[in-house]
Tab-separated table of C-alpha atoms in Angstrom:
chain	number	residue	atom	x	y	z
A	1448	MET	CA	-15.771	-12.492	-27.379
A	1449	ARG	CA	-13.252	-13.144	-24.167
A	1450	THR	CA	-10.674	-14.981	-26.800
A	1451	ASN	CA	-10.399	-11.377	-28.785
A	1452	LEU	CA	-10.166	-9.619	-25.205
A	1453	ILE	CA	-7.480	-11.612	-23.948
A	1454	TYR	CA	-5.424	-11.486	-27.678
A	1455	THR	CA	-6.091	-7.536	-27.426
A	1456	LEU	CA	-4.642	-7.421	-23.622
A	1457	LEU	CA	-1.082	-9.686	-24.193
A	1458	VAL	CA	-0.762	-7.176	-27.256
A	1459	ILE	CA	-1.542	-3.614	-25.703
A	1460	LEU	CA	0.931	-5.123	-23.021
A	1461	THR	CA	3.627	-6.241	-25.316
A	1462	ILE	CA	3.310	-2.567	-27.042
A	1463	LEU	CA	3.573	-0.467	-23.755
A	1464	THR	CA	7.357	-2.647	-22.512
A	1465	GLN	CA	8.202	-2.148	-25.783
A	1466	SER	CA	11.046	0.617	-24.149
A	1467	CYS	CA	13.813	1.803	-24.261
A	1468	ASP	CA	14.978	2.003	-20.521
A	1469	THR	CA	14.897	5.423	-19.773
A	1470	TYR	CA	13.108	7.485	-17.100
A	1471	LEU	CA	9.367	7.093	-16.510
A	1472	ASP	CA	10.017	3.720	-18.840
A	1473	LEU	CA	7.748	2.581	-20.976
A	1474	LYS	CA	7.886	4.550	-24.437
A	1475	PRO	CA	6.367	1.673	-26.957
A	1476	GLU	CA	6.743	2.257	-31.081
A	1477	ASP	CA	5.848	5.298	-32.555
A	1478	GLY	CA	1.746	5.654	-33.128
A	1479	THR	CA	0.868	2.254	-32.793
A	1480	VAL	CA	-0.749	2.235	-29.622
A	1481	ARG	CA	-3.227	5.324	-30.635
A	1482	ASP	CA	-3.786	3.975	-34.602
A	1483	GLU	CA	-3.979	0.216	-34.287
A	1484	PHE	CA	-5.514	-0.128	-30.653
A	1485	TRP	CA	-7.749	2.125	-28.546
A	1486	LYS	CA	-11.199	1.622	-31.318
A	1487	THR	CA	-13.416	-0.209	-29.130
A	1488	LYS	CA	-14.502	-0.365	-25.568
A	1489	GLU	CA	-12.698	-3.694	-25.283
A	1490	ASP	CA	-9.886	-2.306	-25.561
A	1491	ILE	CA	-10.294	-0.002	-23.302
A	1492	GLN	CA	-11.298	-3.101	-20.949
A	1493	ALA	CA	-7.726	-5.063	-21.904
A	1494	GLY	CA	-5.994	-1.530	-21.521
A	1495	VAL	CA	-7.505	-1.550	-17.864
A	1496	ILE	CA	-7.341	-5.293	-17.160
A	1497	GLY	CA	-3.473	-4.755	-17.743
A	1498	VAL	CA	-3.153	-1.689	-15.461
A	1499	TYR	CA	-4.262	-4.292	-12.526
A	1500	SER	CA	-1.574	-7.277	-14.197
A	1501	SER	CA	1.230	-5.113	-13.895
A	1502	LEU	CA	0.202	-4.307	-9.898
A	1503	LEU	CA	0.761	-8.418	-9.680
A	1504	ASN	CA	3.983	-8.417	-12.075
A	1505	PRO	CA	6.460	-6.523	-14.057
A	1506	PRO	CA	6.567	-7.650	-17.472
A	1507	PRO	CA	8.678	-10.416	-18.383
A	1508	SER	CA	10.557	-7.686	-19.644
A	1509	GLU	CA	11.715	-6.321	-16.543
A	1510	SER	CA	13.408	-8.300	-13.714
A	1511	ASP	CA	12.323	-6.210	-10.696
A	1512	ILE	CA	10.221	-7.542	-7.777
A	1513	THR	CA	6.110	-6.971	-7.412
A	1514	ILE	CA	4.151	-3.724	-6.651
A	1515	ALA	CA	3.353	-5.034	-2.993
A	1516	GLU	CA	7.031	-5.998	-2.674
A	1517	TYR	CA	8.173	-2.890	-2.740
A	1518	ILE	CA	5.160	-1.203	-1.049
A	1519	PHE	CA	6.162	-3.932	1.913
A	1520	MET	CA	9.832	-2.822	2.579
A	1521	TYR	CA	8.575	0.499	2.162
A	1522	GLY	CA	5.928	-0.005	5.139
A	1523	GLU	CA	7.698	-2.284	7.008
A	1524	LEU	CA	11.702	-2.460	7.247
A	1525	ARG	CA	11.970	0.832	9.608
A	1526	GLY	CA	8.934	0.111	11.581
A	1527	GLY	CA	10.566	-2.107	14.128
A	1528	MET	CA	8.335	-5.213	13.563
A	1529	VAL	CA	10.170	-6.431	10.641
A	1530	SER	CA	13.896	-8.493	11.130
A	1531	PRO	CA	16.113	-9.792	8.496
A	1532	GLY	CA	16.018	-13.274	7.178
A	1533	ALA	CA	18.714	-15.837	5.969
A	1534	PHE	CA	18.048	-14.652	2.517
A	1535	ALA	CA	18.017	-10.649	3.229
A	1536	THR	CA	20.296	-8.534	0.584
A	1537	GLU	CA	22.230	-5.968	1.962
A	1538	ASP	CA	20.355	-3.362	0.773
A	1539	GLN	CA	17.209	-4.630	2.556
A	1540	ARG	CA	19.698	-5.013	5.973
A	1541	ASP	CA	20.922	-1.347	5.066
A	1542	VAL	CA	17.284	0.385	4.882
A	1543	LEU	CA	16.853	-2.201	8.543
A	1544	THR	CA	19.723	-0.416	9.872
A	1545	THR	CA	18.862	3.397	8.339
A	1546	ASN	CA	22.002	2.912	6.621
A	1547	ILE	CA	20.508	3.754	3.802
A	1548	LEU	CA	22.653	5.383	0.342
A	1549	PRO	CA	21.506	6.198	-2.913
A	1550	SER	CA	22.776	3.247	-4.675
A	1551	ASN	CA	20.490	1.450	-2.496
A	1552	THR	CA	17.982	-1.133	-4.837
A	1553	THR	CA	15.312	-0.323	-2.898
A	1554	SER	CA	15.349	3.066	-3.852
A	1555	ASN	CA	13.871	2.064	-7.313
A	1556	TRP	CA	10.564	3.841	-8.359
A	1557	SER	CA	10.412	2.774	-11.725
A	1558	SER	CA	7.904	0.156	-11.330
A	1559	PHE	CA	5.685	2.566	-9.871
A	1560	TYR	CA	6.539	4.999	-12.878
A	1561	ARG	CA	5.976	1.856	-15.175
A	1562	VAL	CA	2.435	1.055	-13.480
A	1563	ILE	CA	1.881	5.229	-13.429
A	1564	ASN	CA	2.169	5.487	-17.654
A	1565	TYR	CA	-0.482	2.450	-17.670
A	1566	CYS	CA	-2.704	4.407	-15.882
A	1567	ASN	CA	-2.040	7.979	-18.555
A	1568	THR	CA	-1.980	5.961	-21.316
A	1569	VAL	CA	-5.614	4.675	-20.770
A	1570	ILE	CA	-6.470	8.458	-19.292
A	1571	ASP	CA	-5.202	9.664	-22.557
A	1572	LEU	CA	-6.032	7.748	-25.110
A	1573	ALA	CA	-9.188	5.774	-24.017
A	1574	PRO	CA	-11.872	8.766	-24.029
A	1575	GLY	CA	-11.294	9.197	-27.924
A	1576	VAL	CA	-13.032	5.524	-28.595
A	1577	ILE	CA	-16.397	6.813	-27.910
A	1578	ASP	CA	-16.029	9.017	-31.127
A	1579	GLN	CA	-15.416	5.134	-32.685
A	1580	ASP	CA	-17.390	2.576	-30.996
A	1581	PRO	CA	-21.196	3.330	-30.759
A	1582	THR	CA	-21.714	0.817	-28.372
A	1583	LEU	CA	-19.425	2.585	-25.954
A	1584	THR	CA	-21.059	4.317	-23.300
A	1585	GLN	CA	-20.501	7.777	-21.612
A	1586	GLU	CA	-20.945	5.948	-18.365
A	1587	GLN	CA	-18.923	3.191	-18.791
A	1588	LEU	CA	-16.153	5.504	-19.778
A	1589	ASP	CA	-16.693	7.195	-16.718
A	1590	ASN	CA	-15.792	4.165	-15.467
A	1591	TYR	CA	-12.964	2.833	-16.567
A	1592	LEU	CA	-11.616	6.323	-16.088
A	1593	SER	CA	-12.557	6.079	-12.497
A	1594	GLU	CA	-10.019	3.329	-11.630
A	1595	VAL	CA	-7.424	4.241	-13.267
A	1596	LEU	CA	-7.444	7.987	-11.769
A	1597	ALA	CA	-7.738	6.283	-8.334
A	1598	LEU	CA	-4.506	3.812	-9.202
A	1599	ARG	CA	-2.372	6.309	-10.411
A	1600	ALA	CA	-3.420	8.524	-6.894
A	1601	TYR	CA	-2.729	5.504	-4.944
A	1602	LEU	CA	0.708	5.016	-6.458
A	1603	TYR	CA	1.647	8.620	-6.288
A	1604	PHE	CA	0.584	9.095	-3.190
A	1605	THR	CA	2.516	6.098	-1.952
A	1606	LEU	CA	5.379	7.854	-3.375
A	1607	ALA	CA	5.051	10.996	-1.667
A	1608	ARG	CA	5.351	9.435	1.571
A	1609	THR	CA	8.342	7.067	0.916
A	1610	PHE	CA	10.221	9.989	-1.059
A	1611	LYS	CA	8.815	12.991	0.207
A	1612	ASP	CA	9.024	15.407	-3.007
A	1613	VAL	CA	8.721	13.611	-6.220
A	1614	PRO	CA	8.407	13.916	-10.386
A	1615	ILE	CA	4.594	14.182	-11.103
A	1616	LYS	CA	3.626	13.472	-14.661
A	1617	LEU	CA	0.062	13.400	-15.790
A	1618	SER	CA	0.555	12.386	-19.253
A	1619	ALA	CA	0.796	9.257	-20.565
A	1620	THR	CA	5.089	8.340	-22.880
A	1621	LEU	CA	4.259	7.290	-26.426
A	1622	SER	CA	6.876	7.767	-28.138
A	1623	ASP	CA	10.464	7.156	-28.357
A	1624	LYS	CA	11.354	10.493	-29.136
A	1625	GLU	CA	9.879	12.299	-25.779
A	1626	ASN	CA	12.715	12.713	-23.528
A	1627	PHE	CA	11.406	13.773	-20.425
A	1628	GLN	CA	13.596	15.956	-18.133
A	1629	ILE	CA	11.130	16.670	-14.885
A	1630	PRO	CA	11.571	18.199	-11.638
A	1631	THR	CA	10.321	16.901	-8.389
A	1632	SER	CA	6.725	17.926	-7.259
A	1633	THR	CA	6.480	18.934	-3.220
A	1634	GLN	CA	5.161	16.006	-1.050
A	1635	ALA	CA	2.067	18.923	-0.449
A	1636	GLU	CA	2.038	19.642	-4.064
A	1637	VAL	CA	1.551	15.591	-4.849
A	1638	PHE	CA	-0.665	15.097	-1.944
A	1639	ALA	CA	-2.382	18.151	-3.666
A	1640	GLN	CA	-2.916	15.986	-6.995
A	1641	VAL	CA	-3.896	13.122	-5.312
A	1642	LEU	CA	-6.806	14.357	-4.236
A	1643	LEU	CA	-8.209	16.004	-7.043
A	1644	ASP	CA	-7.586	12.850	-8.960
A	1645	LEU	CA	-9.146	10.575	-6.073
A	1646	ASN	CA	-12.492	13.564	-5.969
A	1647	GLU	CA	-12.776	13.220	-9.474
A	1648	ALA	CA	-12.572	9.269	-9.496
A	1649	GLU	CA	-15.167	8.914	-6.702
A	1650	ARG	CA	-17.135	11.539	-9.086
A	1651	LEU	CA	-16.596	9.105	-11.856
A	1652	GLY	CA	-16.913	5.550	-10.034
A	1653	VAL	CA	-18.381	2.696	-9.269
A	1654	GLU	CA	-19.901	1.582	-5.834
A	1655	ASP	CA	-20.652	-2.541	-6.722
A	1656	TYR	CA	-19.502	-4.264	-10.097
A	1657	GLY	CA	-22.282	-7.056	-9.463
A	1658	THR	CA	-19.627	-9.571	-7.846
A	1659	ARG	CA	-18.030	-9.942	-4.712
A	1660	ASP	CA	-14.923	-10.637	-5.930
A	1661	GLN	CA	-14.546	-7.362	-8.553
A	1662	ASN	CA	-15.899	-5.280	-5.529
A	1663	LYS	CA	-12.780	-6.416	-3.504
A	1664	GLY	CA	-10.095	-6.783	-6.596
A	1665	ARG	CA	-11.400	-3.908	-8.510
A	1666	ILE	CA	-11.404	0.168	-7.594
A	1667	THR	CA	-15.119	1.030	-6.208
A	1668	LYS	CA	-15.491	4.532	-4.379
A	1669	HIS	CA	-15.127	2.501	-1.225
A	1670	ALA	CA	-11.610	2.092	-1.791
A	1671	ILE	CA	-11.262	5.698	-2.808
A	1672	ASN	CA	-12.863	6.599	0.114
A	1673	ALA	CA	-10.290	4.710	2.041
A	1674	MET	CA	-7.420	6.535	0.128
A	1675	GLN	CA	-8.973	10.087	0.633
A	1676	ALA	CA	-9.095	9.581	4.491
A	1677	ASP	CA	-5.058	8.379	4.614
A	1678	VAL	CA	-4.348	11.329	2.320
A	1679	TYR	CA	-6.652	13.505	4.983
A	1680	LEU	CA	-4.462	12.270	8.061
A	1681	TRP	CA	-1.434	12.910	6.209
A	1682	MET	CA	-2.940	16.390	5.404
A	1683	GLU	CA	-4.098	16.711	8.996
A	1684	ASN	CA	-7.522	17.681	7.722
A	1685	TYR	CA	-9.538	15.314	9.816
A	1686	ASP	CA	-12.725	16.749	9.270
A	1687	GLU	CA	-12.359	15.463	5.765
A	1688	ALA	CA	-10.619	12.159	6.787
A	1689	LEU	CA	-13.908	11.640	9.028
A	1690	ASN	CA	-16.359	12.057	6.519
A	1691	ALA	CA	-14.553	9.561	3.899
A	1692	THR	CA	-14.196	7.263	6.575
A	1693	ASN	CA	-17.927	7.751	7.743
A	1694	LYS	CA	-18.885	7.480	3.589
A	1695	ILE	CA	-17.295	3.761	4.075
A	1696	ILE	CA	-19.093	2.587	7.217
A	1697	ASN	CA	-22.143	3.718	6.492
A	1698	THR	CA	-23.161	1.766	3.815
A	1699	GLY	CA	-23.495	-1.198	5.503
A	1700	ASN	CA	-21.769	-3.149	3.188
A	1701	PHE	CA	-18.768	-4.323	5.390
A	1702	ALA	CA	-18.304	-6.124	8.674
A	1703	LEU	CA	-15.473	-7.100	11.010
A	1704	ILE	CA	-15.631	-11.179	11.379
A	1705	ASN	CA	-15.133	-12.360	14.979
A	1706	GLY	CA	-12.006	-13.465	15.769
A	1707	ASN	CA	-12.242	-17.553	15.835
A	1708	SER	CA	-10.365	-20.626	14.298
A	1709	GLN	CA	-11.392	-19.344	10.988
A	1710	TRP	CA	-10.693	-15.821	10.936
A	1711	LEU	CA	-6.771	-16.082	9.167
A	1712	ASN	CA	-8.571	-18.472	6.701
A	1713	ILE	CA	-11.903	-16.129	6.046
A	1714	VAL	CA	-9.893	-12.887	5.589
A	1715	TYR	CA	-6.826	-13.621	4.972
A	1716	ALA	CA	-5.866	-16.998	3.123
A	1717	GLN	CA	-9.410	-16.857	1.433
A	1718	GLY	CA	-9.593	-12.682	1.031
A	1719	ASN	CA	-12.395	-11.275	-0.048
A	1720	SER	CA	-14.221	-10.989	2.686
A	1721	SER	CA	-16.546	-8.748	4.107
A	1722	GLU	CA	-13.713	-6.890	6.085
A	1723	SER	CA	-12.325	-6.605	2.335
A	1724	ILE	CA	-12.597	-2.975	0.458
A	1725	PHE	CA	-9.153	-3.205	-1.841
A	1726	GLU	CA	-6.559	-6.282	-2.286
A	1727	PHE	CA	-4.152	-7.477	-5.134
A	1728	GLN	CA	-5.727	-10.390	-6.714
A	1729	TYR	CA	-3.622	-13.423	-6.642
A	1730	THR	CA	-5.025	-16.958	-7.686
A	1731	THR	CA	-3.475	-20.298	-8.171
A	1732	GLN	CA	-2.734	-19.539	-11.976
A	1733	ASN	CA	-0.831	-16.082	-10.845
A	1734	LEU	CA	0.815	-16.803	-7.494
A	1735	ASN	CA	1.844	-13.994	-5.040
A	1736	PRO	CA	5.811	-14.146	-4.348
A	1737	PHE	CA	5.473	-13.849	-0.470
A	1738	TYR	CA	5.667	-17.956	-0.157
A	1739	THR	CA	9.025	-17.621	-1.038
A	1740	LEU	CA	9.277	-14.638	0.748
A	1741	PHE	CA	8.663	-15.034	3.789
A	1742	PHE	CA	8.966	-18.760	4.221
A	1743	GLN	CA	11.112	-20.912	1.228
A	1744	ARG	CA	13.842	-18.723	1.339
A	1745	PRO	CA	13.203	-15.608	4.252
A	1746	GLN	CA	14.026	-12.340	3.381
A	1747	TYR	CA	12.206	-11.138	5.859
A	1748	LEU	CA	10.902	-12.180	9.582
A	1749	ALA	CA	8.817	-10.988	12.319
A	1750	ALA	CA	11.130	-9.296	14.761
A	1751	THR	CA	11.831	-11.218	18.245
A	1752	PRO	CA	9.792	-8.649	20.633
A	1753	VAL	CA	6.674	-8.270	18.307
A	1754	LEU	CA	4.904	-11.265	20.045
A	1755	GLU	CA	5.056	-10.435	22.748
A	1756	GLN	CA	5.561	-6.617	22.703
A	1757	ILE	CA	2.754	-5.746	20.051
A	1758	PHE	CA	0.307	-8.570	20.455
A	1759	GLY	CA	0.864	-9.697	24.244
A	1760	VAL	CA	1.269	-12.715	26.378
A	1761	ASP	CA	-0.876	-14.392	28.562
A	1762	PHE	CA	1.650	-17.168	30.720
A	1763	ASN	CA	-0.726	-17.485	32.884
A	1764	ASN	CA	-3.055	-19.090	30.419
A	1765	PRO	CA	-1.339	-20.227	27.215
A	1766	GLU	CA	-4.845	-20.268	25.981
A	1767	ASN	CA	-5.453	-16.598	26.399
A	1768	LYS	CA	-4.539	-14.880	22.366
A	1769	ASP	CA	-4.878	-12.262	20.414
A	1770	ILE	CA	-6.219	-13.569	17.322
A	1771	ARG	CA	-3.470	-11.358	15.245
A	1772	GLY	CA	-0.930	-12.992	16.817
A	1773	GLU	CA	0.619	-16.603	17.444
A	1774	ARG	CA	0.153	-17.742	13.800
A	1775	GLY	CA	-2.003	-14.821	13.005
A	1776	SER	CA	0.792	-12.972	12.008
A	1777	LEU	CA	3.731	-15.044	12.913
A	1778	VAL	CA	5.045	-17.561	13.318
A	1779	PRO	CA	6.458	-18.221	17.468
A	1780	GLY	CA	9.935	-19.364	17.918
A	1781	THR	CA	10.808	-18.750	14.004
A	1782	ASN	CA	9.819	-15.674	13.850
A	1783	GLU	CA	7.899	-16.562	10.476
A	1784	ILE	CA	5.762	-14.231	9.014
A	1785	TYR	CA	2.484	-16.334	8.754
A	1786	LYS	CA	0.211	-13.642	7.219
A	1787	TYR	CA	0.676	-14.234	3.511
A	1788	THR	CA	1.258	-18.581	3.692
A	1789	GLY	CA	-1.108	-19.938	6.391
A	1790	LEU	CA	-4.233	-21.691	5.699
A	1791	ASN	CA	-5.475	-21.650	8.694
A	1792	THR	CA	-3.634	-21.555	12.497
A	1793	VAL	CA	-3.064	-25.014	12.040
A	1794	VAL	CA	-1.605	-25.853	8.283
A	1795	ARG	CA	0.500	-23.889	5.850
A	1796	LYS	CA	-0.883	-23.160	2.141
A	1797	SER	CA	1.569	-25.642	-0.302
A	1798	LEU	CA	3.510	-23.721	-2.598
A	1799	GLN	CA	0.840	-24.316	-5.087
A	1800	GLU	CA	-1.543	-22.680	-3.590
A	1801	SER	CA	0.404	-19.501	-2.608
A	1802	ASP	CA	-3.049	-17.474	-4.157
A	1803	THR	CA	-3.155	-14.898	-0.722
A	1804	HIS	CA	-3.747	-11.158	-1.690
A	1805	TRP	CA	-1.994	-7.932	-1.008
A	1806	PHE	CA	-4.203	-6.355	1.304
A	1807	VAL	CA	-4.949	-2.506	0.443
A	1808	TYR	CA	-7.166	-1.661	2.654
A	1809	ARG	CA	-9.509	-3.157	4.659
A	1810	TYR	CA	-12.559	-2.290	7.112
A	1811	ALA	CA	-10.265	-2.521	10.842
A	1812	ASP	CA	-8.258	0.207	8.734
A	1813	VAL	CA	-10.939	2.434	8.073
A	1814	LEU	CA	-11.910	2.367	12.074
A	1815	LEU	CA	-8.609	3.308	12.861
A	1816	MET	CA	-8.473	6.005	10.776
A	1817	LYS	CA	-11.562	7.250	11.979
A	1818	ALA	CA	-10.855	6.835	15.178
A	1819	GLU	CA	-7.174	8.647	14.566
A	1820	ALA	CA	-8.887	11.621	13.313
A	1821	LEU	CA	-11.709	11.828	16.383
A	1822	ASN	CA	-8.784	11.814	18.129
A	1823	GLU	CA	-7.553	14.513	16.693
A	1824	LEU	CA	-10.483	16.409	16.948
A	1825	ASN	CA	-11.009	15.869	20.872
A	1826	ARG	CA	-13.680	13.201	20.504
A	1827	GLY	CA	-11.286	10.884	22.428
A	1828	GLU	CA	-14.576	8.506	23.864
A	1829	GLU	CA	-15.816	8.161	20.330
A	1830	ALA	CA	-11.745	7.036	19.299
A	1831	LEU	CA	-11.687	4.759	22.090
A	1832	ALA	CA	-15.075	3.154	21.409
A	1833	ILE	CA	-14.058	1.663	18.052
A	1834	VAL	CA	-10.679	0.523	19.571
A	1835	ASN	CA	-12.561	-1.233	22.298
A	1836	GLU	CA	-14.801	-2.377	19.476
A	1837	LEU	CA	-11.727	-3.791	17.334
A	1838	ARG	CA	-9.979	-5.190	20.184
A	1839	GLU	CA	-13.037	-7.378	21.659
A	1840	LYS	CA	-13.746	-8.840	18.065
A	1841	ARG	CA	-10.190	-9.651	17.719
A	1842	ASN	CA	-9.734	-11.396	21.259
A	1843	ALA	CA	-6.978	-8.745	22.250
A	1844	ILE	CA	-5.841	-9.796	25.324
A	1845	ARG	CA	-5.769	-7.967	28.876
A	1846	GLN	CA	-1.976	-7.491	28.973
A	1847	THR	CA	-2.859	-4.767	26.187
A	1848	GLN	CA	-5.099	-3.304	26.590
A	1849	GLU	CA	-4.611	0.344	28.072
A	1850	GLN	CA	-6.850	2.611	30.943
A	1851	LEU	CA	-6.918	5.957	29.440
A	1852	SER	CA	-9.285	9.599	30.443
A	1853	VAL	CA	-10.815	10.297	27.144
A	1854	ASP	CA	-9.137	13.618	27.350
A	1855	ASN	CA	-5.583	11.976	27.332
A	1856	GLN	CA	-5.046	12.529	23.670
A	1857	ASP	CA	-1.756	12.133	23.578
A	1858	GLY	CA	-2.105	8.713	25.361
A	1859	ILE	CA	-5.074	7.841	23.099
A	1860	ARG	CA	-2.936	8.560	19.994
A	1861	LEU	CA	-0.011	6.066	21.373
A	1862	TYR	CA	-2.945	3.128	21.732
A	1863	ILE	CA	-4.479	3.566	18.523
A	1864	LEU	CA	-1.244	3.146	17.311
A	1865	ALA	CA	-0.245	0.594	18.951
A	1866	GLU	CA	-4.077	-1.219	17.839
A	1867	ARG	CA	-2.823	-0.620	14.366
A	1868	ALA	CA	0.438	-2.091	14.818
A	1869	ARG	CA	-1.819	-5.237	15.860
A	1870	GLU	CA	-4.160	-5.071	12.743
A	1871	LEU	CA	-2.590	-4.454	10.576
A	1872	ALA	CA	0.819	-6.381	10.913
A	1873	PHE	CA	3.602	-6.723	7.999
A	1874	GLU	CA	0.295	-5.119	5.607
A	1875	GLY	CA	3.133	-2.548	4.592
A	1876	LYS	CA	1.751	0.289	7.497
A	1877	ARG	CA	3.983	0.204	10.334
A	1878	TRP	CA	6.551	2.742	9.048
A	1879	PHE	CA	4.120	5.515	6.713
A	1880	ASP	CA	2.006	5.368	10.781
A	1881	ILE	CA	4.975	6.160	12.479
A	1882	LEU	CA	5.731	8.899	10.637
A	1883	ARG	CA	2.412	10.536	10.145
A	1884	ASN	CA	2.055	10.155	13.771
A	1885	ALA	CA	5.698	11.614	14.416
A	1886	ARG	CA	5.156	14.463	11.660
A	1887	LYS	CA	1.511	15.995	13.038
A	1888	GLU	CA	2.086	19.532	14.053
A	1889	ASN	CA	5.534	20.011	12.304
A	1890	TYR	CA	7.207	17.282	14.290
A	1891	ALA	CA	6.092	18.062	17.929
A	1892	HIS	CA	5.867	13.796	18.377
A	1893	LEU	CA	9.303	12.866	16.592
A	1894	ASP	CA	9.593	10.805	19.985
A	1895	ILE	CA	7.434	8.312	18.804
A	1896	LEU	CA	8.913	7.920	15.644
A	1897	LEU	CA	12.809	7.709	17.398
A	1898	SER	CA	11.361	5.241	20.633
A	1899	VAL	CA	10.706	2.780	17.786
A	1900	ALA	CA	13.710	3.108	16.164
A	1901	LEU	CA	15.872	2.846	19.194
A	1902	GLN	CA	13.870	-0.137	20.154
A	1903	SER	CA	15.384	-2.397	17.076
A	1904	ALA	CA	18.189	-0.715	16.868
A	1905	PRO	CA	22.000	-2.792	17.225
A	1906	ALA	CA	23.447	-1.085	20.394
A	1907	ASN	CA	26.477	0.372	18.837
A	1908	GLN	CA	24.437	1.866	16.318
A	1909	GLN	CA	21.561	4.228	18.157
A	1910	GLN	CA	23.503	7.351	18.858
A	1911	SER	CA	23.838	6.977	15.196
A	1912	ILE	CA	20.219	6.378	14.569
A	1913	THR	CA	19.218	8.639	16.823
A	1914	THR	CA	21.115	11.659	15.093
A	1915	LYS	CA	20.313	11.130	11.908
A	1916	LEU	CA	16.825	10.945	12.647
A	1917	GLN	CA	16.381	14.191	13.694
A	1918	ASP	CA	16.518	15.493	10.294
A	1919	PRO	CA	13.492	15.031	8.743
A	1920	ASN	CA	14.129	14.698	5.269
A	1921	SER	CA	16.449	10.935	6.384
A	1922	HIS	CA	12.558	9.799	7.189
A	1923	TYR	CA	12.470	9.442	3.074
A	1924	LEU	CA	14.524	7.386	0.948
A	1925	PRO	CA	17.041	8.999	-1.873
A	1926	ILE	CA	16.604	9.226	-5.177
A	1927	SER	CA	18.009	6.589	-7.088
A	1928	GLU	CA	20.965	7.429	-8.341
A	1929	ASN	CA	20.229	6.254	-11.735
A	1930	GLU	CA	17.321	8.276	-11.828
A	1931	LEU	CA	19.616	11.127	-11.017
A	1932	ILE	CA	21.791	10.168	-14.398
A	1933	THR	CA	19.095	10.235	-16.568
A	1934	ASN	CA	17.263	12.895	-15.152
A	1935	LYS	CA	18.920	15.565	-14.666
A	1936	ALA	CA	16.170	18.281	-13.537
A	1937	LEU	CA	15.741	15.912	-10.192
A	1938	ILE	CA	17.614	17.563	-6.780
A	1939	GLN	CA	18.807	14.642	-4.523
A	1940	ASN	CA	16.805	14.751	-0.864
A	1941	PRO	CA	19.224	16.700	0.782
A	1942	PHE	CA	20.096	14.425	3.171
A	1943	TYR	CA	21.805	12.030	1.345
A	1944	LYS	CA	23.939	14.381	-1.085
């Protein structure tokens, strides 16, 4: 059975990647997927596995980087905590300095739409299997659909936070004869669709697959709730964000791990810990891209001020350290990003061991999202209690502690943002956190974004960067020139016209 499943998976992935290099990609030969496959529950299982696999690596036919690498770039390059490494490309350097053009390769969204089309294929074709395979139950089908609905939602959520207005395509491309010319939907419309998918995924979803690795590496209701909370924060719907975080917290299935010498190894090097909610599961048979990205041929480094300004340094007692800083997130002196390559606080993994996961949602992230929602609901005392609990677990030092009154909403907002920088450093969150907070109440807090951008900006570019960032459209990437050529229904972000 296992051999047949692997064979089916390989065949489906081959078919899905036999395509013309056209908009939204993945156009298999007419009829092949529908006529020859999607007849058994094993075919559905293989299709879902294929979706997860595509999150880890692009298909062999595509010379592209991984989804995790794109998320890192989108979430970190403009967040003030990353500097270019010796092997950074000019396009990556341009994003770091807010000098972005539509020709910049980082604005390539085809990898996301490729995986979205995999999801759409399962959503469109899997339901028909129940009439052909009597061993497939409705519950099993629902569970598989929950996984791909949630993954599709997460990908669209990432696109909308990165590009703002993007095309929504909810059906699979199954024929080379299809030529889609799809205009963009507004960010608000994309968020609404994301919530529709997530709510349906929650209804159909699984709480427990029976093993730890599956519970951390596959979509569960807890992962869906984390995504819902994130979306609700962006929509400034704080009651629903609070409700979604409480669904996770109240299960009692997750717990913070004490900050000690084993913390990095347990949470990151091994992965799938009690802090984990959803992780991209790299293995020693399917290595991550981070060893090369951050160590062998580094494209990115931690910005020089990060250790002192973000994590703090106790000059009177060098042994007093935030567990997340030195040899937690970075290596002092070289500024190497260490979180994805370290085995522990002393030893780095070898290339053959570079299986550290990509961390989509962790329990600490959920706690800080709850704190943010509480603060926006004028419940500052409860928000501060969460921050203080996390800081205690992580051995955060006095130099980064703030004494705030419980009704100082602006101060608590910035404190939570700073704590998210410490906790989620280099996990593809920083720019999105800054932008989400800056745009609250119709950009009433634009100064948050400007101050971060100017911290890492070269002195001779600060004025031009400030001028650019006054326009909210500049906070999003342009649509790639190639996409504009292929899909005539697209209209470029007005900042880049």
